[in-house]
Amino acid sequence: MIDRSFFQRDPLSCARELIGCELVWGKCAGIIVETEAYTATGDEAAHTFFRPSAREFIAKHRTGAAYVYFNYGMYWLLNVLVKGGSMDGFVLFRALQATRGEALMTRRRLKHRRSPLAHPRMLCSGPGKLTIALGIDGRDHGRDLCAGGTVGFLPRASDVAVHEDSRIGISRAQHLPWRFTLGGSEYVSVRPRG
């Protein structure tokens, strides 16, 4: 498993280097194919820009803690706390390619849909889909993702091509090239621009 020191750096480096790693969540797992970085200072799209509770979370939690929030009253979104480098912040997990527990993940997703998934690439191709498939919700807020056990991260099996792109699904600071995707992956939420 990846240890806590991996997350003791700036969010941009961490978001880039998480691409190709495997997120393990109980009986399920998937290769991380898309992330976004958010910095705690000066980033208008980050929760820390307008939520004192997000700033308190950074102060009170150890590096590697899960920052889980309910987005637009619809979906839980999973982030990991990154601090100890040149700047603090979060990495949002936007998409996975399932590697284990696909049947369970599909059942969870189907509870939230009225029709079958058109293709396996749709299973975790977005931050809300990802948390539904893994069974992540508000009870996981603050969970230590570096404590070992049944939840954590496995390192990349080999070198991967990582592409930079602008962030999506936000109204502020969209122009920043802080979205990272696995080169050539069809499992990303939105194909990279250009």
CSV table of C-alpha atoms in Angstrom, one decimal:
chain,number,residue,atom,x,y,z
A,1,MET,CA,0.0,0.0,0.0
A,2,ILE,CA,1.0,3.6,-0.6
A,3,ASP,CA,2.0,5.2,2.7
A,4,ARG,CA,1.2,8.7,4.1
A,5,SER,CA,4.4,10.2,2.8
A,6,PHE,CA,3.0,10.0,-0.7
A,7,PHE,CA,0.5,12.6,0.2
A,8,GLN,CA,2.9,15.0,1.9
A,9,ARG,CA,3.5,17.3,-1.1
A,10,ASP,CA,1.5,19.7,-3.2
A,11,PRO,CA,-1.9,18.7,-4.7
A,12,LEU,CA,-0.8,19.1,-8.3
A,13,SER,CA,2.1,16.6,-8.1
A,14,CYS,CA,0.0,14.2,-6.1
A,15,ALA,CA,-3.0,14.4,-8.5
A,16,ARG,CA,-0.6,13.6,-11.4
A,17,GLU,CA,1.1,10.8,-9.7
A,18,LEU,CA,-2.1,9.1,-8.5
A,19,ILE,CA,-3.0,8.4,-12.1
A,20,GLY,CA,-2.4,4.7,-12.8
A,21,CYS,CA,-2.4,3.8,-9.1
A,22,GLU,CA,-5.2,1.6,-7.8
A,23,LEU,CA,-7.8,2.7,-5.3
A,24,VAL,CA,-8.9,-0.2,-3.1
A,25,TRP,CA,-12.2,0.1,-1.2
A,26,GLY,CA,-13.2,-3.1,0.6
A,27,LYS,CA,-14.1,-5.7,-1.9
A,28,CYS,CA,-13.8,-3.3,-4.8
A,29,ALA,CA,-10.9,-1.6,-6.6
A,30,GLY,CA,-10.1,0.4,-9.7
A,31,ILE,CA,-7.2,2.0,-11.5
A,32,ILE,CA,-7.3,5.8,-11.1
A,33,VAL,CA,-7.7,7.3,-14.6
A,34,GLU,CA,-8.8,10.8,-13.7
A,35,THR,CA,-8.1,13.3,-10.9
A,36,GLU,CA,-8.3,17.0,-10.2
A,37,ALA,CA,-6.1,19.1,-7.9
A,38,TYR,CA,-7.5,21.9,-5.6
A,39,THR,CA,-5.2,24.1,-3.6
A,40,ALA,CA,-6.1,25.4,-0.1
A,41,THR,CA,-5.0,28.9,-0.9
A,42,GLY,CA,-5.9,31.2,-3.8
A,43,ASP,CA,-8.0,28.6,-5.6
A,44,GLU,CA,-11.5,30.0,-6.2
A,45,ALA,CA,-12.9,26.6,-7.0
A,46,ALA,CA,-11.7,24.9,-3.8
A,47,HIS,CA,-13.9,24.6,-0.8
A,48,THR,CA,-11.3,26.3,1.3
A,49,PHE,CA,-12.0,29.5,-0.6
A,50,PHE,CA,-15.5,29.9,0.8
A,51,ARG,CA,-16.0,27.2,3.5
A,52,PRO,CA,-14.3,27.7,6.9
A,53,SER,CA,-15.1,24.0,7.6
A,54,ALA,CA,-12.8,22.9,4.8
A,55,ARG,CA,-10.0,25.0,6.3
A,56,GLU,CA,-10.7,23.5,9.7
A,57,PHE,CA,-10.6,20.0,8.1
A,58,ILE,CA,-7.1,20.6,6.8
A,59,ALA,CA,-5.9,21.9,10.2
A,60,LYS,CA,-7.5,19.0,12.2
A,61,HIS,CA,-6.8,16.0,9.9
A,62,ARG,CA,-3.7,14.1,9.0
A,63,THR,CA,-2.4,13.8,5.4
A,64,GLY,CA,-4.3,11.1,3.6
A,65,ALA,CA,-7.7,11.7,5.2
A,66,ALA,CA,-10.8,11.4,3.0
A,67,TYR,CA,-12.6,14.6,2.4
A,68,VAL,CA,-16.1,13.6,1.4
A,69,TYR,CA,-18.9,16.0,0.6
A,70,PHE,CA,-22.4,16.0,-0.9
A,71,ASN,CA,-22.4,17.9,-4.2
A,72,TYR,CA,-25.5,19.8,-5.4
A,73,GLY,CA,-27.6,17.6,-3.1
A,74,MET,CA,-27.1,14.7,-5.5
A,75,TYR,CA,-23.8,12.8,-5.1
A,76,TRP,CA,-21.0,12.2,-2.6
A,77,LEU,CA,-17.6,13.1,-3.9
A,78,LEU,CA,-14.3,11.7,-2.7
A,79,ASN,CA,-11.1,13.7,-2.2
A,80,VAL,CA,-7.9,13.0,-0.3
A,81,LEU,CA,-6.2,15.6,1.9
A,82,VAL,CA,-2.7,16.5,0.7
A,83,LYS,CA,-0.4,18.6,2.8
A,84,GLY,CA,3.2,19.0,3.9
A,85,GLY,CA,4.6,20.1,0.6
A,86,SER,CA,4.8,23.6,-0.9
A,87,MET,CA,1.0,24.0,-0.6
A,88,ASP,CA,-1.9,22.2,1.0
A,89,GLY,CA,-5.1,21.1,-0.7
A,90,PHE,CA,-7.2,18.2,-2.0
A,91,VAL,CA,-7.2,15.7,-4.9
A,92,LEU,CA,-10.6,14.9,-6.3
A,93,PHE,CA,-11.1,11.4,-7.7
A,94,ARG,CA,-13.0,11.8,-11.0
A,95,ALA,CA,-12.9,8.3,-12.6
A,96,LEU,CA,-11.7,4.7,-12.2
A,97,GLN,CA,-11.4,1.7,-14.3
A,98,ALA,CA,-12.8,-1.2,-12.2
A,99,THR,CA,-10.3,-4.0,-11.5
A,100,ARG,CA,-12.1,-5.9,-8.7
A,101,GLY,CA,-15.7,-6.2,-7.4
A,102,GLU,CA,-17.2,-5.1,-10.7
A,103,ALA,CA,-20.4,-7.0,-10.1
A,104,LEU,CA,-21.0,-5.4,-6.7
A,105,MET,CA,-20.2,-2.0,-8.1
A,106,THR,CA,-22.6,-2.5,-11.0
A,107,ARG,CA,-25.4,-3.5,-8.5
A,108,ARG,CA,-24.8,-0.4,-6.5
A,109,ARG,CA,-25.0,1.8,-9.6
A,110,LEU,CA,-28.1,0.1,-10.8
A,111,LYS,CA,-29.9,1.0,-7.6
A,112,HIS,CA,-29.5,4.7,-8.7
A,113,ARG,CA,-30.4,4.1,-12.3
A,114,ARG,CA,-33.5,2.8,-14.1
A,115,SER,CA,-31.6,1.2,-17.0
A,116,PRO,CA,-28.6,-1.0,-17.4
A,117,LEU,CA,-25.2,0.5,-17.9
A,118,ALA,CA,-24.5,0.9,-21.6
A,119,HIS,CA,-20.8,-0.1,-21.3
A,120,PRO,CA,-18.4,-1.0,-18.5
A,121,ARG,CA,-16.6,2.2,-19.0
A,122,MET,CA,-19.7,4.0,-17.7
A,123,LEU,CA,-19.4,2.3,-14.3
A,124,CYS,CA,-17.0,4.9,-12.6
A,125,SER,CA,-16.7,7.6,-15.3
A,126,GLY,CA,-17.5,10.5,-13.0
A,127,PRO,CA,-16.9,11.4,-9.4
A,128,GLY,CA,-20.5,10.7,-8.4
A,129,LYS,CA,-20.7,7.4,-10.2
A,130,LEU,CA,-17.4,6.4,-8.6
A,131,THR,CA,-18.6,7.0,-5.0
A,132,ILE,CA,-21.9,5.2,-5.7
A,133,ALA,CA,-20.1,2.2,-7.2
A,134,LEU,CA,-17.7,2.0,-4.2
A,135,GLY,CA,-20.4,2.6,-1.6
A,136,ILE,CA,-18.8,5.8,-0.3
A,137,ASP,CA,-20.9,8.3,1.5
A,138,GLY,CA,-20.7,10.9,4.3
A,139,ARG,CA,-19.8,8.3,6.9
A,140,ASP,CA,-16.4,8.1,5.2
A,141,HIS,CA,-15.6,11.8,5.7
A,142,GLY,CA,-12.4,12.0,7.7
A,143,ARG,CA,-11.5,8.3,7.2
A,144,ASP,CA,-7.8,7.7,7.2
A,145,LEU,CA,-6.9,6.3,3.7
A,146,CYS,CA,-3.4,5.5,4.8
A,147,ALA,CA,-4.1,3.4,7.9
A,148,GLY,CA,-4.0,0.1,6.0
A,149,GLY,CA,-6.7,-2.5,6.2
A,150,THR,CA,-9.3,-2.7,3.5
A,151,VAL,CA,-9.0,0.8,2.1
A,152,GLY,CA,-6.0,2.4,0.5
A,153,PHE,CA,-3.9,2.9,-2.6
A,154,LEU,CA,-1.6,0.5,-4.5
A,155,PRO,CA,1.3,2.0,-6.5
A,156,ARG,CA,1.3,2.0,-10.3
A,157,ALA,CA,2.4,-1.2,-11.9
A,158,SER,CA,4.4,0.6,-14.5
A,159,ASP,CA,5.0,4.0,-16.0
A,160,VAL,CA,2.0,5.6,-17.6
A,161,ALA,CA,1.2,8.6,-19.9
A,162,VAL,CA,-0.5,11.3,-18.0
A,163,HIS,CA,-2.3,14.2,-19.7
A,164,GLU,CA,-3.0,17.6,-18.3
A,165,ASP,CA,-6.2,19.4,-19.0
A,166,SER,CA,-8.4,22.2,-17.5
A,167,ARG,CA,-10.7,21.2,-14.7
A,168,ILE,CA,-14.4,20.5,-15.5
A,169,GLY,CA,-17.7,20.7,-13.8
A,170,ILE,CA,-16.9,23.9,-11.9
A,171,SER,CA,-17.8,27.6,-12.6
A,172,ARG,CA,-14.7,29.2,-11.1
A,173,ALA,CA,-11.0,28.8,-12.1
A,174,GLN,CA,-11.8,26.4,-14.9
A,175,HIS,CA,-8.9,27.5,-16.9
A,176,LEU,CA,-6.3,26.0,-14.6
A,177,PRO,CA,-4.7,22.8,-16.2
A,178,TRP,CA,-5.2,20.8,-13.0
A,179,ARG,CA,-7.1,17.9,-14.3
A,180,PHE,CA,-5.1,14.8,-15.0
A,181,THR,CA,-6.1,11.8,-17.1
A,182,LEU,CA,-4.5,8.5,-18.0
A,183,GLY,CA,-3.4,8.7,-21.6
A,184,GLY,CA,-5.7,6.8,-24.0
A,185,SER,CA,-8.2,5.7,-21.3
A,186,GLU,CA,-11.8,5.3,-22.4
A,187,TYR,CA,-12.8,5.3,-18.7
A,188,VAL,CA,-12.4,9.0,-18.1
A,189,SER,CA,-15.5,11.1,-17.4
A,190,VAL,CA,-14.9,13.5,-20.3
A,191,ARG,CA,-12.3,13.0,-22.9
A,192,PRO,CA,-9.4,15.5,-22.7
A,193,ARG,CA,-9.7,18.6,-24.8
A,194,GLY,CA,-7.3,18.8,-27.7
